Short mmCIF file of C-alpha atoms and ligand atoms in Angstrom, two decimals:
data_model
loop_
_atom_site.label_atom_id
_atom_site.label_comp_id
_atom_site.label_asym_id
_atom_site.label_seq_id
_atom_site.Cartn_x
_atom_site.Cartn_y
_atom_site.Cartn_z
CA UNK M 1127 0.00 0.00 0.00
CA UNK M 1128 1.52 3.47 -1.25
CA UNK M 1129 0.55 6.91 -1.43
CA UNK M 1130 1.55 8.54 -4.59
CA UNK M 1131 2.22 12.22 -3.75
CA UNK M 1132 2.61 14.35 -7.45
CA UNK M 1133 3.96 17.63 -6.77
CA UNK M 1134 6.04 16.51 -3.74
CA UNK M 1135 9.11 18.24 -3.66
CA UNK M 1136 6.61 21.46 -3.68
CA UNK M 1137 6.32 23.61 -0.77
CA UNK M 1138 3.25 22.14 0.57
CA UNK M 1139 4.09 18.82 -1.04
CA UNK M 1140 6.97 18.31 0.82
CA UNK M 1141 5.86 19.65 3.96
CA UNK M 1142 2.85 16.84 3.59
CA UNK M 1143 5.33 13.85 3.03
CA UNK M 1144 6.98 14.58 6.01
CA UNK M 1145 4.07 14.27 8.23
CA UNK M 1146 3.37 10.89 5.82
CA UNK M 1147 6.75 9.83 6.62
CA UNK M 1148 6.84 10.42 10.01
CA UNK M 1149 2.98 8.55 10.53
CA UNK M 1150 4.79 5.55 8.43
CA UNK M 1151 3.11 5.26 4.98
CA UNK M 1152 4.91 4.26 2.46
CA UNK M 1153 5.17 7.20 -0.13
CA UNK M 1154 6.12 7.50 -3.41
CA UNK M 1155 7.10 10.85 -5.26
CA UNK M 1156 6.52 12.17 -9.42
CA UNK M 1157 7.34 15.92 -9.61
CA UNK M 1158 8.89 17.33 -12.73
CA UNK M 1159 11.30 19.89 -10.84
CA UNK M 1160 9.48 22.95 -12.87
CA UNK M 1161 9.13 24.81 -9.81
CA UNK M 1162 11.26 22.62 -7.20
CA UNK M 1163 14.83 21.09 -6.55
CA UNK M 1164 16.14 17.67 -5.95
CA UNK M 1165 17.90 19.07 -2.58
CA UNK M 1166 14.40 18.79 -0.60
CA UNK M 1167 14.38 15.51 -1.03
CA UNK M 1168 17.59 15.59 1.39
CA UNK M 1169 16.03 17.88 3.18
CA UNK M 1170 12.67 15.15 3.84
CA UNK M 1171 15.49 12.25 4.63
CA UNK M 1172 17.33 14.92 7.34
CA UNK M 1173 14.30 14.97 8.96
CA UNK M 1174 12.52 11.99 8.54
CA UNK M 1175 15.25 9.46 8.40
CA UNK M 1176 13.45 8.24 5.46
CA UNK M 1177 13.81 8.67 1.66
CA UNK M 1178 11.02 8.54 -0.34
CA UNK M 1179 11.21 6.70 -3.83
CA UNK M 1180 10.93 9.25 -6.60
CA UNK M 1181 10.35 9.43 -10.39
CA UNK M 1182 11.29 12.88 -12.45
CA UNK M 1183 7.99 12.47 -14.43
CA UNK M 1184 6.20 15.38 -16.36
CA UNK M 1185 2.90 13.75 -15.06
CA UNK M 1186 1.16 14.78 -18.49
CA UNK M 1187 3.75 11.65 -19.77
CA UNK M 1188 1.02 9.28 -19.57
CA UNK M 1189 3.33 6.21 -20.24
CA UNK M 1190 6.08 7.23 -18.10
CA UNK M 1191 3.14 7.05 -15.45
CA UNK M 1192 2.09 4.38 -16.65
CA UNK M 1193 4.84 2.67 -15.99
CA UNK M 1194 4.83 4.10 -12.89
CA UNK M 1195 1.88 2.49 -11.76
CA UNK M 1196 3.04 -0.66 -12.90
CA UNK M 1197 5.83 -1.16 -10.99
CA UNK M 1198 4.34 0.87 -7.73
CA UNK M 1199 1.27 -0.42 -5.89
CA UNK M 1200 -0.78 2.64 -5.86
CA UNK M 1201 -3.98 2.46 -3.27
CA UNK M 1202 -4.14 6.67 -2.63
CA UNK M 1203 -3.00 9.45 -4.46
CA UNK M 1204 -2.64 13.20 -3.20
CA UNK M 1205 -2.53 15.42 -5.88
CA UNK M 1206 -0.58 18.38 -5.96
CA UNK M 1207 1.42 18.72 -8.93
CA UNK M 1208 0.22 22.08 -10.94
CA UNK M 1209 1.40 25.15 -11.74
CA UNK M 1210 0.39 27.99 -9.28
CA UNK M 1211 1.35 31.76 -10.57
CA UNK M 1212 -1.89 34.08 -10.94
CA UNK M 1213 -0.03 36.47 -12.94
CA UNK M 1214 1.62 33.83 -15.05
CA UNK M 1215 -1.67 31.80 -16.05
CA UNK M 1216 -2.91 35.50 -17.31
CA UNK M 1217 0.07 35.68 -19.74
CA UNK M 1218 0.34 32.24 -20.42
CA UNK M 1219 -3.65 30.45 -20.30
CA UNK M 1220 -3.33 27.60 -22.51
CA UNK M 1221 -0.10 26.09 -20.28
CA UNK M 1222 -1.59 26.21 -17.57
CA UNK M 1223 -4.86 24.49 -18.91
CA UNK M 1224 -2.40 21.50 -20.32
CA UNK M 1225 -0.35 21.06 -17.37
CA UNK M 1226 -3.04 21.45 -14.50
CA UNK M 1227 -6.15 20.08 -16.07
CA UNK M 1228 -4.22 18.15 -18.46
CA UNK M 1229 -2.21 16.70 -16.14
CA UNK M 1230 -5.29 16.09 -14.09
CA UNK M 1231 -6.91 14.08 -16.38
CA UNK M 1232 -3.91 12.27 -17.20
CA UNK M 1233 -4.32 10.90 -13.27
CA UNK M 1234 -7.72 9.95 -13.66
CA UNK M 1235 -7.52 7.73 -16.63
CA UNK M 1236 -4.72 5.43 -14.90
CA UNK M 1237 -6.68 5.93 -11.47
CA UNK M 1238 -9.77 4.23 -13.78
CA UNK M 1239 -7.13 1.68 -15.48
CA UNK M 1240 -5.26 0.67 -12.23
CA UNK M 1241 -8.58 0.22 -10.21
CA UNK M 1242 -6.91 3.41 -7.70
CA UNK M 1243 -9.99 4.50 -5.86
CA UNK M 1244 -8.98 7.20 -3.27
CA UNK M 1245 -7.67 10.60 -4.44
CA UNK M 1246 -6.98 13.78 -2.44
CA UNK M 1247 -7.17 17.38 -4.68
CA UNK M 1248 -5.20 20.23 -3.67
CA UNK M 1249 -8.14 22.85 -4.08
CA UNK M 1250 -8.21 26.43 -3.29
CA UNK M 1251 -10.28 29.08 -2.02
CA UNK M 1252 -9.61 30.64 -5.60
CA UNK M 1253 -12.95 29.11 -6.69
CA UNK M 1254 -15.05 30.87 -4.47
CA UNK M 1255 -14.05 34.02 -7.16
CA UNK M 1256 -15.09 37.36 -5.46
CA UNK M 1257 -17.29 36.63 -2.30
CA UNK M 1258 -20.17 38.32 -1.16
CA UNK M 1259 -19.76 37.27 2.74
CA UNK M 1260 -17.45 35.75 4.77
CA UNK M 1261 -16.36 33.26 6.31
CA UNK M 1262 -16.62 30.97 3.40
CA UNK M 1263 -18.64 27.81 3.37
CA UNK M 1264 -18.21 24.80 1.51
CA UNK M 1265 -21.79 25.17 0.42
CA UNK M 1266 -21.52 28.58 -0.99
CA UNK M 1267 -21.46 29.61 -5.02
CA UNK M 1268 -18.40 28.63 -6.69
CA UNK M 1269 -17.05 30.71 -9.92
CA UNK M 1270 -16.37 34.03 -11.71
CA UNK M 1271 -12.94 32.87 -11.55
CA UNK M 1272 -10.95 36.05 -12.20
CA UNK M 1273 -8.12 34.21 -13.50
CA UNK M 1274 -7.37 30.92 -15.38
CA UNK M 1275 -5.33 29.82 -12.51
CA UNK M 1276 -8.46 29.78 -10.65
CA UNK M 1277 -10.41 28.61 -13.14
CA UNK M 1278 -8.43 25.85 -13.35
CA UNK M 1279 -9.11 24.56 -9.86
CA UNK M 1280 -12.72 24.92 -10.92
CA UNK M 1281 -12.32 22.68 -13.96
CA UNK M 1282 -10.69 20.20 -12.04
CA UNK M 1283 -13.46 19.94 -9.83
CA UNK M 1284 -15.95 19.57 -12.09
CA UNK M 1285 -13.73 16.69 -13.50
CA UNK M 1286 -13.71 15.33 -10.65
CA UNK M 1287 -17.37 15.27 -9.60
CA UNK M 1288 -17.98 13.59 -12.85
CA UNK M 1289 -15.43 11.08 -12.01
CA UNK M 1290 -17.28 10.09 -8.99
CA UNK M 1291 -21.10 9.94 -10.84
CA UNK M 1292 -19.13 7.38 -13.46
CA UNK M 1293 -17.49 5.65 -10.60
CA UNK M 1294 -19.55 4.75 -7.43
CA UNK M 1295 -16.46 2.66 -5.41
CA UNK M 1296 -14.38 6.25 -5.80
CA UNK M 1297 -13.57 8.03 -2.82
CA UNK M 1298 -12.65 11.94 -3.52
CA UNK M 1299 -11.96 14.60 -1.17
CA UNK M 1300 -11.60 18.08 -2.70
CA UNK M 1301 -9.19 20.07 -0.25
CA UNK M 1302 -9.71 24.09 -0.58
CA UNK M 1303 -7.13 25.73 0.67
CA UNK M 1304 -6.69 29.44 1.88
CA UNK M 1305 -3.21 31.04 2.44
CA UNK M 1306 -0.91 28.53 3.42
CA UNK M 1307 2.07 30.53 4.98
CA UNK M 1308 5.50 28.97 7.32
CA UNK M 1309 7.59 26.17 7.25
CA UNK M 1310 8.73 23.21 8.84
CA UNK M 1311 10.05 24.02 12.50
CA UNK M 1312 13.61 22.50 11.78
CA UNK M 1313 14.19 25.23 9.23
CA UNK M 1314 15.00 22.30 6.62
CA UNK M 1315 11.99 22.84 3.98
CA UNK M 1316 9.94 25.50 2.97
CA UNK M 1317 8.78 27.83 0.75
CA UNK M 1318 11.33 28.78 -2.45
CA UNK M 1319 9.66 30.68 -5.21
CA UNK M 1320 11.54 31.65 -8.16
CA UNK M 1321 12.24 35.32 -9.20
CA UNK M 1322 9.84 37.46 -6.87
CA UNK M 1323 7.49 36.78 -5.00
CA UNK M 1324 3.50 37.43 -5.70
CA UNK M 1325 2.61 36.11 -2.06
CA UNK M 1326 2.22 38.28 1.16
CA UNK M 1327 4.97 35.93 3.36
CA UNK M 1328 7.76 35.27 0.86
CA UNK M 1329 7.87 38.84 0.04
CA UNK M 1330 8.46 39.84 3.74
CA UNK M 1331 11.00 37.25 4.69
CA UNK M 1332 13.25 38.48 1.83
CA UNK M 1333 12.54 41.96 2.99
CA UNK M 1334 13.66 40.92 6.04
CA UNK M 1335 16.82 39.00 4.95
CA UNK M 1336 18.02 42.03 2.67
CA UNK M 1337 17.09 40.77 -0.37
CA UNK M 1338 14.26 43.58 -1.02
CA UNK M 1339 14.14 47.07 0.28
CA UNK M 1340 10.62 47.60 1.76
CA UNK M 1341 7.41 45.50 1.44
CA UNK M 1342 4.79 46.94 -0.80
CA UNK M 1343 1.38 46.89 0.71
CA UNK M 1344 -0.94 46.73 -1.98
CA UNK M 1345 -4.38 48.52 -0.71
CA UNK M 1346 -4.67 50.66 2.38
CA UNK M 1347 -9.10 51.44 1.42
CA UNK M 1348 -10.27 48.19 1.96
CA UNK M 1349 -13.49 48.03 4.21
CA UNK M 1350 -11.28 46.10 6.78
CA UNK M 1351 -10.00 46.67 10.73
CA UNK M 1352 -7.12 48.36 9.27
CA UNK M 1353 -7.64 48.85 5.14
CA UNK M 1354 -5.39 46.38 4.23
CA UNK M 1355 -7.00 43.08 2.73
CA UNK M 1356 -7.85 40.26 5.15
CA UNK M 1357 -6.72 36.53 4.53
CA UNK M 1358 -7.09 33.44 6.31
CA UNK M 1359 -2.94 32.47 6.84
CA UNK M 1360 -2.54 28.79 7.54
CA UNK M 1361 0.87 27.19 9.06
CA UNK M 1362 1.84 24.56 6.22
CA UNK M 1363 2.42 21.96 9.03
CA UNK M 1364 -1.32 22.15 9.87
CA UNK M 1365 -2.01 22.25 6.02
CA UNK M 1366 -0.24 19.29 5.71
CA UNK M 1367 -1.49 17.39 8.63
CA UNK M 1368 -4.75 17.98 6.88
CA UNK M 1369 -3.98 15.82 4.06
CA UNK M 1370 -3.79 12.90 6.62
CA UNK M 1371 -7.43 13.36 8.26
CA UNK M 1372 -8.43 13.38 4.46
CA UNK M 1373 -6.70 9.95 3.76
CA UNK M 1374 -8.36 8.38 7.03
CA UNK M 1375 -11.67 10.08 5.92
CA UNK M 1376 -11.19 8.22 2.61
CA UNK M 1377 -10.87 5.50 4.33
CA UNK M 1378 -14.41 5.32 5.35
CA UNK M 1379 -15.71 5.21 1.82
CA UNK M 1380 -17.47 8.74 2.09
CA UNK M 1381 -17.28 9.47 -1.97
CA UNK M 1382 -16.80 13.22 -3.09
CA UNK M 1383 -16.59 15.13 -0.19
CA UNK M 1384 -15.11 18.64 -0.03
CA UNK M 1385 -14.06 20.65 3.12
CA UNK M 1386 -12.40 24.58 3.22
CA UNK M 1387 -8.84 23.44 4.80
CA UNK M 1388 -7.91 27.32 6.53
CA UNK M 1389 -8.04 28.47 10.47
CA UNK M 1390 -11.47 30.29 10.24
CA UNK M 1391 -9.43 33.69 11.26
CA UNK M 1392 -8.96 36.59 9.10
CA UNK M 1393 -5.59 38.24 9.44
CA UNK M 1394 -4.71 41.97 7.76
CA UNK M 1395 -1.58 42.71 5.77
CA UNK M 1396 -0.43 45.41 8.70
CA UNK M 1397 -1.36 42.50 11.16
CA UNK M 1398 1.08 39.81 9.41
CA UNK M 1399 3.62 42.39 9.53
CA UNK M 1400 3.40 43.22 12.55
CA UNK M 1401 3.15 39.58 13.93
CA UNK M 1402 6.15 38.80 12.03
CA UNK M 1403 7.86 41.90 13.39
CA UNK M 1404 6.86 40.74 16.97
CA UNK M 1405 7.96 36.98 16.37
CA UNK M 1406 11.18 38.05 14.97
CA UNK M 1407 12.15 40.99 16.65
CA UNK M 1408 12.61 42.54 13.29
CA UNK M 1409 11.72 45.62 11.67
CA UNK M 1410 10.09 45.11 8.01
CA UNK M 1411 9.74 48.73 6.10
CA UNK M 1412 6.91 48.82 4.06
CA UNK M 1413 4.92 51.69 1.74
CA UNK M 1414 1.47 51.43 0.54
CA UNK M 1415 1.10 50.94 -3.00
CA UNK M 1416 -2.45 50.70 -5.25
CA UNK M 1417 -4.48 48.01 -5.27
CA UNK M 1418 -3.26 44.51 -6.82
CA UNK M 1419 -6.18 43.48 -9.25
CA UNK M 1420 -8.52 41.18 -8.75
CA UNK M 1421 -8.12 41.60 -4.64
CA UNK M 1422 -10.75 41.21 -2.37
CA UNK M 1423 -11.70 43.09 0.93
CA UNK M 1424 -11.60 39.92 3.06
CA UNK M 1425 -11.41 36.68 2.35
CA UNK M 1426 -11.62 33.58 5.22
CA UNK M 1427 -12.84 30.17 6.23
CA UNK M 1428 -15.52 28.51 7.74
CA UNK M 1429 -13.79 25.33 9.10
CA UNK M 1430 -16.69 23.77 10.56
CA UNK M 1431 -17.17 20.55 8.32
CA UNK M 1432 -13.59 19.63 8.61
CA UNK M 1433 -13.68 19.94 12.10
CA UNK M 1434 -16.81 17.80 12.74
CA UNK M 1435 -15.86 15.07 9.80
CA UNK M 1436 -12.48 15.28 9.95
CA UNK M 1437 -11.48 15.87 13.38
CA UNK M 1438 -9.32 18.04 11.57
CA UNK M 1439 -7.99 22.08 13.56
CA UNK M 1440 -5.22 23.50 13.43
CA UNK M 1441 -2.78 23.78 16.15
CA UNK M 1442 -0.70 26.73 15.01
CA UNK M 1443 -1.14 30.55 14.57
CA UNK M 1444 -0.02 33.12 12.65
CA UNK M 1445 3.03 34.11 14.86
CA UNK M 1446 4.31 30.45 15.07
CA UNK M 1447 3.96 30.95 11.11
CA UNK M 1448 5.94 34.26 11.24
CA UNK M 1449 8.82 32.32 13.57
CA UNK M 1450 8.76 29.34 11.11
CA UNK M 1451 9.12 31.23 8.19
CA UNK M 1452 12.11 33.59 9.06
CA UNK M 1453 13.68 30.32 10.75
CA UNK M 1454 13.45 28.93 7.04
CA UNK M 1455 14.60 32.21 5.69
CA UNK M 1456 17.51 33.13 6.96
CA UNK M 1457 18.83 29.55 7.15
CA UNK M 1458 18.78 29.43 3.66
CA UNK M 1459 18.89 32.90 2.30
CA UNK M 1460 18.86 31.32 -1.17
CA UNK M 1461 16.34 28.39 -0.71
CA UNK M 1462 17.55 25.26 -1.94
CA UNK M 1463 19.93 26.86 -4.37
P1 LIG H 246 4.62 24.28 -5.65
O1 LIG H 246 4.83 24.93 -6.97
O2 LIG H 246 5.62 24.51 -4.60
O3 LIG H 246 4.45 22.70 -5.83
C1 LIG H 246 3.88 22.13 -6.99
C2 LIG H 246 4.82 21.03 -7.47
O4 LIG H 246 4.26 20.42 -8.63
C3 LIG H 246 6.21 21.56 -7.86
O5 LIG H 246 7.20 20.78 -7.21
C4 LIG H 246 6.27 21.36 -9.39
O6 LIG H 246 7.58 21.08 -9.83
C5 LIG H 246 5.31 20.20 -9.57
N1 LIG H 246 4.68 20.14 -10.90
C6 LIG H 246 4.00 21.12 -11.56
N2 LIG H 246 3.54 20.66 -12.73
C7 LIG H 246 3.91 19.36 -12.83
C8 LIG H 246 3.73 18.35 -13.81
N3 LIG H 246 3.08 18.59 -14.95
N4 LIG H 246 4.25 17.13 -13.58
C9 LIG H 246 4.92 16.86 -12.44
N5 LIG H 246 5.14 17.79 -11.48
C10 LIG H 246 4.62 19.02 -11.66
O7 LIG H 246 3.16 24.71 -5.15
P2 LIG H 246 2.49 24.50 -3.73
O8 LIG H 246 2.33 25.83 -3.09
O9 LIG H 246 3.14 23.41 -2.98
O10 LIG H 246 1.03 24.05 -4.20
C11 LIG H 246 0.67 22.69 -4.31
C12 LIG H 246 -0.74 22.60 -4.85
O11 LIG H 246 -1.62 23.31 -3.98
C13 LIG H 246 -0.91 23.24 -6.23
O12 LIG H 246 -1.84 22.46 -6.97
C14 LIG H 246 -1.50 24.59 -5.92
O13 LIG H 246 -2.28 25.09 -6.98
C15 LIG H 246 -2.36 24.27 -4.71
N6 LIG H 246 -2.61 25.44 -3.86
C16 LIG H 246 -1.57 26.20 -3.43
C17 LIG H 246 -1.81 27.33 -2.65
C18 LIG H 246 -0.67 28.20 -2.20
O14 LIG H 246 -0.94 29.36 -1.86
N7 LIG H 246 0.56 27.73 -2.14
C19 LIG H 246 -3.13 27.66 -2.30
C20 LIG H 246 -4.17 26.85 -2.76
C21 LIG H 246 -3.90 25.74 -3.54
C1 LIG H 247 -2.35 38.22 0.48
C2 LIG H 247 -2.63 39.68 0.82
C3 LIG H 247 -2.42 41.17 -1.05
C4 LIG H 247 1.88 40.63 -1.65
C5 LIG H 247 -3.07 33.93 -3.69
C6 LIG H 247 -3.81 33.33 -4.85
C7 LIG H 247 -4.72 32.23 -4.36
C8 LIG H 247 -3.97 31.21 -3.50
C9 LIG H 247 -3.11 31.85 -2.46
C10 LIG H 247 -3.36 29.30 -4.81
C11 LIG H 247 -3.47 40.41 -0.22
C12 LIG H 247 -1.37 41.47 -0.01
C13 LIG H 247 0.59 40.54 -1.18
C14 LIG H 247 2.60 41.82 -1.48
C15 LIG H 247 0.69 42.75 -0.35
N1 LIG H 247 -3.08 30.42 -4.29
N2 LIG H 247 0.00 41.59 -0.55
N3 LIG H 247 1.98 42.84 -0.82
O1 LIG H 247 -3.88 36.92 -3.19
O2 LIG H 247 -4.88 35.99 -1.05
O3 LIG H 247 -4.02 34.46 -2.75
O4 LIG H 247 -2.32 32.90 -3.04
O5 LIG H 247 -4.41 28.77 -4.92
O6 LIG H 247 -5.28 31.65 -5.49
O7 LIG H 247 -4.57 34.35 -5.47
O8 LIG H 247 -2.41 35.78 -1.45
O9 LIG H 247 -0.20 36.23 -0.47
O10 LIG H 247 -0.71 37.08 -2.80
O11 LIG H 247 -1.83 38.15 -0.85
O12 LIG H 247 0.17 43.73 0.23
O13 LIG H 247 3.75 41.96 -1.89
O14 LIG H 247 -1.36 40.37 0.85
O15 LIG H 247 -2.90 42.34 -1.63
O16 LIG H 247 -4.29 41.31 0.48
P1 LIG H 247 -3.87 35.91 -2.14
P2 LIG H 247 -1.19 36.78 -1.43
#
């Protein structure tokens, strides 16, 4: 019995086959490096004591997969493997349809050929598009994607609730994530985008280790506490623990089910900062800049379901998130490189 992870030597990828790891599954790896580095898979056997087995797949290769499945005894996948830039699905809509739907559909054709019947979807909040209230429910509209990133995670859902009409012994659980921030507490993995950042966390920890002069804070007219948009900032430890209650939820044959995975708090930009500043004992400049498009006022969770069908809350806040980050940050200034 193995868990195929795709997409994990991501950030939350990784982060998820540690906690696999350490909770003794046996796990098995296909990520095509586009946005990660061979070195975190050091990093996971530092930690762990354990190295995964791992194929450099594109996972649109169906018969390199193929052949993956052959020789691994699949019973669960987690599926992470997708590209994840806003900004770069606007200027570039038809790769990111191939690789992340594509790539999608590639799973669910060997899922149907291998007999695989438990997959876990990394989801986002993205598909709720602009919302009219908050906090978010799993029940509420989905749609009016504003990007094809987004729109993206939409397809794939669809895909995958028609999956589960064709195939009653299918068990499907549609994570939607909000803003997973931190890193693991040893410092070892984390979060290593390329070029610069478009999140809220990476930006500050390389303001913070020199590499940028002052954060820009995009929006101070928001109808928030402070003006500056709300999120709902998750510690990718709890993220990742997440993906575990999902598995064992699987294992009770529920079908598609879907839960919000966030902490049901809404955090401001100026709060972050200033949690980070407190954690730290750093001082991050910043100047407010216009409006990013496409931002929202506020935009959080309502983790009820996952709580009462999961089990599933977190156990870490935003300041333990601030600590883990910078502990990540300025132990490797460069990332992995
Ligand atoms: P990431 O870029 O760090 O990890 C994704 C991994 O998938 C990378 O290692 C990349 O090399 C791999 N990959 C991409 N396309 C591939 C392909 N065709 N074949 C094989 N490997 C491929 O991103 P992440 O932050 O860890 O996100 C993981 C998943 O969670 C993604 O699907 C993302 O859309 C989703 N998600 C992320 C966030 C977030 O804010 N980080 C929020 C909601 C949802
Ligand atoms: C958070 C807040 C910004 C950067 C994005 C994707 C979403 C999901 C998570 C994958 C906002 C402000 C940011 C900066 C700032 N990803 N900000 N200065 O936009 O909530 O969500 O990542 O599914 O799909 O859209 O996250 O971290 O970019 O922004 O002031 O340099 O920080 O305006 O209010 P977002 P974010």
């Amino acid at each position: 019995m193995a868990i195929l992870v795709t997409g994990g030597t991501g950030y939350i990828g990784s982060h998820t086959v540690v906690e696999l790891l350490t909770h003794d599954f046996d796990v098995v790896i296909v990520d095509n490096y586009s946005n990660s580095n061979p070195e975190v898979l050091n990093r996971i056997l530092k930690i762990t004591g354990k190295r995964p087995r791992f194929y450099q797949i594109d996972i649109r290769d169906e018969e390199k997969m193929r052949d993956l499945f052959i020789k691994e005894k699949i019973t669960d996948i987690i599926h992470f493997a997708g590209l994840k830039s806003v900004a770069e699905s606007v200027a570039k809509p038809d790769l990111y349809f191939s690789n992340n739907v594509g790539g999608s559909k590639v799973l669910l054709r060997l899922m149907d050929e291998f007999g695989i019947k438990n997959i876990v979807f990394s989801s986002s909040a993205t598909v709720y598009g602009v919302p009219d209230h908050v906090p978010l429910k799993e029940t509420d509209k989905v749609g009016g994607c504003t990007n094809p990133y987004g729109q993206n995670k939409l397809d794939i859902e669809y895909l995958l609730k028609d999956y589960a009409s064709a195939h009653s012994n299918a068990n499907i659980a549609i994570l939607r994530y909000f803003n997973p921030i931190g890193a693991h507490p040893s410092g070892l993995i984390g979060e290593d985008p390329n070029g610069i950042p478009n999140n809220l966390m990476p930006y500050v920890t390389q303001v913070a280790v020199g590499k940028r002069p002052f954060l820009n804070v995009y929006g101070d007219d928001y109808q928030t506490v402070d003006g500056t948009g709300v999120r709902d900032y998750i510690h990718v430890v709890d993220l990742a623990r997440g993906h575990l209650y999902a598995l064992r939820k699987l294992a009770e044959k529920p079908g598609l089910v879907i839960y919000n995975l966030g902490t049901g708090r809404g955090t401001s930009v100026l709060e972050l900062v200033h949690a980070f500043e407190q954690a730290n004992g750093l001082k991050i400049p910043y100047q407010v800049a216009p409006r990013r498009p496409g931002d929202v006022d506020e935009n959080y969770a309502d983790c009820i379901k996952a709580y009462e069908e999961m089990g599933f809350k977190t156990e870490f806040d935003v300041v333990d998130a601030c600590r883990d980050s910078w502990n990540w940050q300025k132990n490797n200034p460069n990332g992995y490189k």
